[in-house]
Amino acid sequence: QKRRRQRRRENKNSDDADEDDDLQIELSDLATRRVQILERYLRPALLPNESFDDFLRPLFLCHSKPHNNFINFIKWMRSEYLIAKYGILVQRAIKKFPELRDDAAGLNSEGVVSGVQTADGKEMEIPLEKILPSVDTVVKAFGLHDWNRRKAVDITWIDDGVEKNRSGGDNQGSSLSVELEEIIHDKLRGQIAHSGPLNAFFEMRRREDSYELWTREYIFGLASYLLNRIEESDKQSTNPKETIILDIGAGDGRLTYFLRRAMTELMKSKNSSFKGTKGSVTITPIDKLPTIIAIDDGSWKAPIYNNKHIQVEQMTVIEALNTYGPNRNKIYPNNEKDKETRLLVLCSWMPPGQDWTANFRQSFLYGRDDKIEEGLAEEYILIGESDNGTCGHNWYTWGNRDFYPDAVENGAEELPLAPYLKDGYSRVELEELSFLQFSRFDCKRSSESKTWSFRRG
């Protein structure tokens, strides 16, 4: 009888495996048909003559000096391709893992942040574990088990694409053998090779400001890092300071909201910790929750919610720094002794080609008779692509010498110090946090987003 039960279990497992295999084949066939339909509309516009000469059209030469129309077209085409190929898998993942649903839909003033009513009529916010997925959930949901979780070095755009097809085969001179994926990725720099459902997930949000998928581990890890840095600074300071954290370019304020809640939870415990890649990190409690403020100028049209739990102040970078920067003469009520303030800045996915960090490092005078000069921000943290990506300016923000503006134009041989070094800041990657990130342009070969700390002194 025991053997019969074991055989029945084995047969059931085998049947379940066969059903899963059949489903995967069905989903793959459906994805292929969706891509074929998309190609039916796109291909005549991209390759009207189905000749390799079509690749000499201006459309395929714009990536060296792209203009806005070209960039928007490539974004749209990349998005449609990813959704056609992986959209069904994303829908299934969100259905299976509900904690991804709110992130996919964006913050909802009726759901994520407004909470629920308790029996006595008091409002209770939805627990973070219900609205923030874990790293393990993201990996399972989007099939990332074999994806590289570190940033790869020296990845080239061309794999085995158009150039290979140009040189041989029965269709020499014809572009019929070139697949749509190769056209978008290799010739138009649409970055879709080695992609998957994670990339389609971001595109299905239909939002320009969606670049990072926040996880519980990352949020609590960043919150704990900030609390520990504040504690370290307090120990080194002779005068008590109030800490102000500005999330600049905050979009809809999601990061600020999550961090504030995570900090509150961590400060309730005397022995708080979060689990990182190298074990648990203990949080040293501080006396007072830092003031954290979301700032955005509204230029990216992120949704601004009319909700008491999440507020974004609409102002420019300079206005925010002038309003909340260090102030040694801030007057407190109830005859409390005047306190100095320290400024920490967060910036996630700074707009491409722009540099806000020079403003973060702008000098101000303090001390007796204002004789000591330092940068406004004691520390600023940048989240996103670094050095050679699309976040900030690769020279002015990151100090990548390959992008020094005068190097090519004037044939400069000796390059100056990186701007942040010149201003007295050092740079440290927060590797524990970088490993917990998932971003819009990750691919199987490389994780693109990182977290960097730039520290004064």
PDB file of C-alpha atoms in Angstrom, residues 87-247:
ATOM      1  CA  GLY A  87       3.669  40.722 -21.591  1.00  0.00           C
ATOM      2  CA  ILE A  88       1.698  37.542 -20.947  1.00  0.00           C
ATOM      3  CA  LEU A  89       4.384  36.280 -18.575  1.00  0.00           C
ATOM      4  CA  VAL A  90       4.277  39.586 -16.692  1.00  0.00           C
ATOM      5  CA  GLN A  91       0.510  39.320 -16.258  1.00  0.00           C
ATOM      6  CA  ARG A  92       0.875  35.804 -14.882  1.00  0.00           C
ATOM      7  CA  ALA A  93       3.671  36.885 -12.527  1.00  0.00           C
ATOM      8  CA  ILE A  94       1.631  39.751 -11.081  1.00  0.00           C
ATOM      9  CA  LYS A  95      -1.345  37.451 -10.596  1.00  0.00           C
ATOM     10  CA  LYS A  96       0.823  34.915  -8.777  1.00  0.00           C
ATOM     11  CA  PHE A  97       2.699  37.508  -6.683  1.00  0.00           C
ATOM     12  CA  PRO A  98       0.199  40.220  -5.654  1.00  0.00           C
ATOM     13  CA  GLU A  99       2.886  42.333  -3.962  1.00  0.00           C
ATOM     14  CA  LEU A 100       4.068  43.253  -7.474  1.00  0.00           C
ATOM     15  CA  ARG A 101       0.625  44.572  -8.387  1.00  0.00           C
ATOM     16  CA  ASP A 102       0.797  47.949  -6.668  1.00  0.00           C
ATOM     17  CA  ASP A 103       4.217  48.651  -8.091  1.00  0.00           C
ATOM     18  CA  ALA A 104       2.937  47.781 -11.531  1.00  0.00           C
ATOM     19  CA  ALA A 105      -0.011  50.146 -11.153  1.00  0.00           C
ATOM     20  CA  GLY A 106       1.869  52.928  -9.377  1.00  0.00           C
ATOM     21  CA  LEU A 107       1.045  54.336  -5.978  1.00  0.00           C
ATOM     22  CA  ASN A 108      -2.698  54.534  -5.463  1.00  0.00           C
ATOM     23  CA  SER A 109      -4.096  57.042  -2.988  1.00  0.00           C
ATOM     24  CA  GLU A 110      -6.960  54.635  -2.342  1.00  0.00           C
ATOM     25  CA  GLY A 111      -4.741  51.636  -1.742  1.00  0.00           C
ATOM     26  CA  VAL A 112      -1.048  51.505  -1.019  1.00  0.00           C
ATOM     27  CA  VAL A 113      -0.627  54.519   1.217  1.00  0.00           C
ATOM     28  CA  SER A 114      -4.090  55.189   2.596  1.00  0.00           C
ATOM     29  CA  GLY A 115      -4.264  51.903   4.500  1.00  0.00           C
ATOM     30  CA  VAL A 116      -7.323  50.280   6.012  1.00  0.00           C
ATOM     31  CA  GLN A 117      -9.681  51.015   8.885  1.00  0.00           C
ATOM     32  CA  THR A 118      -9.366  49.145  12.170  1.00  0.00           C
ATOM     33  CA  ALA A 119     -12.391  48.078  14.250  1.00  0.00           C
ATOM     34  CA  ASP A 120     -12.269  51.306  16.274  1.00  0.00           C
ATOM     35  CA  GLY A 121     -12.146  53.464  13.158  1.00  0.00           C
ATOM     36  CA  LYS A 122      -8.437  54.265  13.208  1.00  0.00           C
ATOM     37  CA  GLU A 123      -6.417  54.112  10.029  1.00  0.00           C
ATOM     38  CA  MET A 124      -3.738  51.465   9.701  1.00  0.00           C
ATOM     39  CA  GLU A 125      -1.312  51.531   6.813  1.00  0.00           C
ATOM     40  CA  ILE A 126      -0.902  48.396   4.766  1.00  0.00           C
ATOM     41  CA  PRO A 127       2.194  46.456   5.954  1.00  0.00           C
ATOM     42  CA  LEU A 128       5.256  46.996   3.780  1.00  0.00           C
ATOM     43  CA  GLU A 129       5.596  43.272   3.123  1.00  0.00           C
ATOM     44  CA  LYS A 130       2.242  43.445   1.325  1.00  0.00           C
ATOM     45  CA  ILE A 131       3.332  46.186  -1.067  1.00  0.00           C
ATOM     46  CA  LEU A 132       7.092  45.667  -1.389  1.00  0.00           C
ATOM     47  CA  PRO A 133       8.261  42.422  -3.023  1.00  0.00           C
ATOM     48  CA  SER A 134      11.258  40.570  -1.668  1.00  0.00           C
ATOM     49  CA  VAL A 135      14.345  39.944  -3.789  1.00  0.00           C
ATOM     50  CA  ASP A 136      13.430  36.260  -3.901  1.00  0.00           C
ATOM     51  CA  THR A 137       9.933  37.119  -5.162  1.00  0.00           C
ATOM     52  CA  VAL A 138      11.311  39.250  -8.003  1.00  0.00           C
ATOM     53  CA  VAL A 139      13.736  36.512  -9.015  1.00  0.00           C
ATOM     54  CA  LYS A 140      10.978  33.874  -9.032  1.00  0.00           C
ATOM     55  CA  ALA A 141       8.356  36.074 -10.689  1.00  0.00           C
ATOM     56  CA  PHE A 142      10.508  37.088 -13.628  1.00  0.00           C
ATOM     57  CA  GLY A 143      12.729  34.014 -13.968  1.00  0.00           C
ATOM     58  CA  LEU A 144      16.007  35.733 -13.056  1.00  0.00           C
ATOM     59  CA  HIS A 145      17.753  32.725 -11.529  1.00  0.00           C
ATOM     60  CA  ASP A 146      20.493  32.731 -14.174  1.00  0.00           C
ATOM     61  CA  TRP A 147      20.762  36.518 -14.597  1.00  0.00           C
ATOM     62  CA  ASN A 148      24.003  38.233 -13.677  1.00  0.00           C
ATOM     63  CA  ARG A 149      23.416  40.329 -10.532  1.00  0.00           C
ATOM     64  CA  ARG A 150      26.580  42.392 -11.033  1.00  0.00           C
ATOM     65  CA  LYS A 151      27.409  44.981 -13.656  1.00  0.00           C
ATOM     66  CA  ALA A 152      29.361  43.406 -16.499  1.00  0.00           C
ATOM     67  CA  VAL A 153      32.334  45.185 -18.027  1.00  0.00           C
ATOM     68  CA  ASP A 154      32.878  45.897 -21.726  1.00  0.00           C
ATOM     69  CA  ILE A 155      29.573  44.687 -23.118  1.00  0.00           C
ATOM     70  CA  THR A 156      29.296  45.506 -26.833  1.00  0.00           C
ATOM     71  CA  TRP A 157      26.067  46.219 -28.666  1.00  0.00           C
ATOM     72  CA  ILE A 158      26.645  43.846 -31.591  1.00  0.00           C
ATOM     73  CA  ASP A 159      26.403  40.125 -30.820  1.00  0.00           C
ATOM     74  CA  ASP A 160      25.668  37.793 -33.720  1.00  0.00           C
ATOM     75  CA  GLY A 161      23.374  40.139 -35.541  1.00  0.00           C
ATOM     76  CA  VAL A 162      23.212  42.059 -38.768  1.00  0.00           C
ATOM     77  CA  GLU A 163      26.922  42.049 -39.539  1.00  0.00           C
ATOM     78  CA  LYS A 164      26.982  38.233 -39.484  1.00  0.00           C
ATOM     79  CA  ASN A 165      23.960  37.994 -41.779  1.00  0.00           C
ATOM     80  CA  ARG A 166      25.421  40.568 -44.172  1.00  0.00           C
ATOM     81  CA  SER A 167      28.429  38.403 -44.963  1.00  0.00           C
ATOM     82  CA  GLY A 168      26.817  35.130 -45.920  1.00  0.00           C
ATOM     83  CA  GLY A 169      23.805  32.939 -46.496  1.00  0.00           C
ATOM     84  CA  ASP A 170      21.418  32.450 -49.395  1.00  0.00           C
ATOM     85  CA  ASN A 171      19.947  35.917 -48.929  1.00  0.00           C
ATOM     86  CA  GLN A 172      23.183  37.860 -49.492  1.00  0.00           C
ATOM     87  CA  GLY A 173      22.230  41.448 -50.293  1.00  0.00           C
ATOM     88  CA  SER A 174      18.797  40.884 -48.819  1.00  0.00           C
ATOM     89  CA  SER A 175      17.721  41.730 -45.288  1.00  0.00           C
ATOM     90  CA  LEU A 176      15.038  39.029 -45.154  1.00  0.00           C
ATOM     91  CA  SER A 177      17.212  36.886 -42.888  1.00  0.00           C
ATOM     92  CA  VAL A 178      17.586  39.672 -40.308  1.00  0.00           C
ATOM     93  CA  GLU A 179      15.154  39.204 -37.449  1.00  0.00           C
ATOM     94  CA  LEU A 180      13.255  42.065 -35.866  1.00  0.00           C
ATOM     95  CA  GLU A 181      15.146  41.666 -32.576  1.00  0.00           C
ATOM     96  CA  GLU A 182      18.449  42.112 -34.393  1.00  0.00           C
ATOM     97  CA  ILE A 183      17.194  45.208 -36.190  1.00  0.00           C
ATOM     98  CA  ILE A 184      16.001  46.896 -33.012  1.00  0.00           C
ATOM     99  CA  HIS A 185      18.971  45.899 -30.850  1.00  0.00           C
ATOM    100  CA  ASP A 186      21.993  45.832 -33.161  1.00  0.00           C
ATOM    101  CA  LYS A 187      21.138  48.555 -35.662  1.00  0.00           C
ATOM    102  CA  LEU A 188      18.901  50.903 -33.683  1.00  0.00           C
ATOM    103  CA  ARG A 189      20.489  50.397 -30.236  1.00  0.00           C
ATOM    104  CA  GLY A 190      17.113  49.498 -28.732  1.00  0.00           C
ATOM    105  CA  GLN A 191      18.626  47.246 -26.032  1.00  0.00           C
ATOM    106  CA  ILE A 192      16.318  44.239 -26.154  1.00  0.00           C
ATOM    107  CA  ALA A 193      18.759  41.334 -26.543  1.00  0.00           C
ATOM    108  CA  HIS A 194      19.101  39.216 -23.389  1.00  0.00           C
ATOM    109  CA  SER A 195      15.973  40.879 -21.961  1.00  0.00           C
ATOM    110  CA  GLY A 196      13.010  39.215 -20.290  1.00  0.00           C
ATOM    111  CA  PRO A 197       9.745  39.697 -18.395  1.00  0.00           C
ATOM    112  CA  LEU A 198      11.414  42.089 -15.915  1.00  0.00           C
ATOM    113  CA  ASN A 199      12.032  44.582 -18.719  1.00  0.00           C
ATOM    114  CA  ALA A 200       8.478  44.223 -20.016  1.00  0.00           C
ATOM    115  CA  PHE A 201       7.204  44.816 -16.467  1.00  0.00           C
ATOM    116  CA  PHE A 202       8.679  48.326 -16.499  1.00  0.00           C
ATOM    117  CA  GLU A 203       7.351  49.074 -19.984  1.00  0.00           C
ATOM    118  CA  MET A 204       3.832  47.960 -19.048  1.00  0.00           C
ATOM    119  CA  ARG A 205       3.732  50.671 -16.391  1.00  0.00           C
ATOM    120  CA  ARG A 206       3.709  53.236 -19.242  1.00  0.00           C
ATOM    121  CA  ARG A 207       5.621  55.734 -17.127  1.00  0.00           C
ATOM    122  CA  GLU A 208       8.733  57.699 -18.031  1.00  0.00           C
ATOM    123  CA  ASP A 209       9.804  57.926 -14.375  1.00  0.00           C
ATOM    124  CA  SER A 210       9.806  54.168 -13.692  1.00  0.00           C
ATOM    125  CA  TYR A 211      13.372  52.835 -13.592  1.00  0.00           C
ATOM    126  CA  GLU A 212      13.833  50.988 -10.306  1.00  0.00           C
ATOM    127  CA  LEU A 213      11.859  48.139  -8.727  1.00  0.00           C
ATOM    128  CA  TRP A 214      12.149  48.684  -4.984  1.00  0.00           C
ATOM    129  CA  THR A 215      12.400  45.543  -2.849  1.00  0.00           C
ATOM    130  CA  ARG A 216      11.951  45.128   0.902  1.00  0.00           C
ATOM    131  CA  GLU A 217      15.600  44.250   1.375  1.00  0.00           C
ATOM    132  CA  TYR A 218      16.777  47.307  -0.543  1.00  0.00           C
ATOM    133  CA  ILE A 219      14.484  49.760   1.248  1.00  0.00           C
ATOM    134  CA  PHE A 220      15.350  48.479   4.713  1.00  0.00           C
ATOM    135  CA  GLY A 221      19.013  48.243   3.730  1.00  0.00           C
ATOM    136  CA  LEU A 222      19.119  51.869   2.572  1.00  0.00           C
ATOM    137  CA  ALA A 223      17.146  52.996   5.626  1.00  0.00           C
ATOM    138  CA  SER A 224      19.553  51.210   7.949  1.00  0.00           C
ATOM    139  CA  TYR A 225      22.558  52.641   6.129  1.00  0.00           C
ATOM    140  CA  LEU A 226      21.226  56.181   6.547  1.00  0.00           C
ATOM    141  CA  LEU A 227      20.468  55.691  10.235  1.00  0.00           C
ATOM    142  CA  ASN A 228      23.943  54.309  10.864  1.00  0.00           C
ATOM    143  CA  ARG A 229      25.595  57.173   8.965  1.00  0.00           C
ATOM    144  CA  ILE A 230      23.628  59.687  11.026  1.00  0.00           C
ATOM    145  CA  GLU A 231      24.701  57.936  14.229  1.00  0.00           C
ATOM    146  CA  GLU A 232      28.349  57.993  13.135  1.00  0.00           C
ATOM    147  CA  SER A 233      28.148  61.707  12.279  1.00  0.00           C
ATOM    148  CA  ASP A 234      26.497  62.496  15.609  1.00  0.00           C
ATOM    149  CA  LYS A 235      29.354  60.812  17.473  1.00  0.00           C
ATOM    150  CA  GLN A 236      31.926  62.881  15.579  1.00  0.00           C
ATOM    151  CA  SER A 237      30.080  66.183  15.996  1.00  0.00           C
ATOM    152  CA  THR A 238      30.606  68.411  19.051  1.00  0.00           C
ATOM    153  CA  ASN A 239      27.187  70.031  18.599  1.00  0.00           C
ATOM    154  CA  PRO A 240      23.863  68.226  18.117  1.00  0.00           C
ATOM    155  CA  LYS A 241      22.520  68.443  14.596  1.00  0.00           C
ATOM    156  CA  GLU A 242      19.164  67.894  12.995  1.00  0.00           C
ATOM    157  CA  THR A 243      19.405  65.679   9.919  1.00  0.00           C
ATOM    158  CA  ILE A 244      17.493  66.613   6.796  1.00  0.00           C
ATOM    159  CA  ILE A 245      17.336  64.102   3.941  1.00  0.00           C
ATOM    160  CA  LEU A 246      16.265  65.451   0.559  1.00  0.00           C
ATOM    161  CA  ASP A 247      15.085  62.982  -2.084  1.00  0.00           C
TER     162      ASP A 247
END
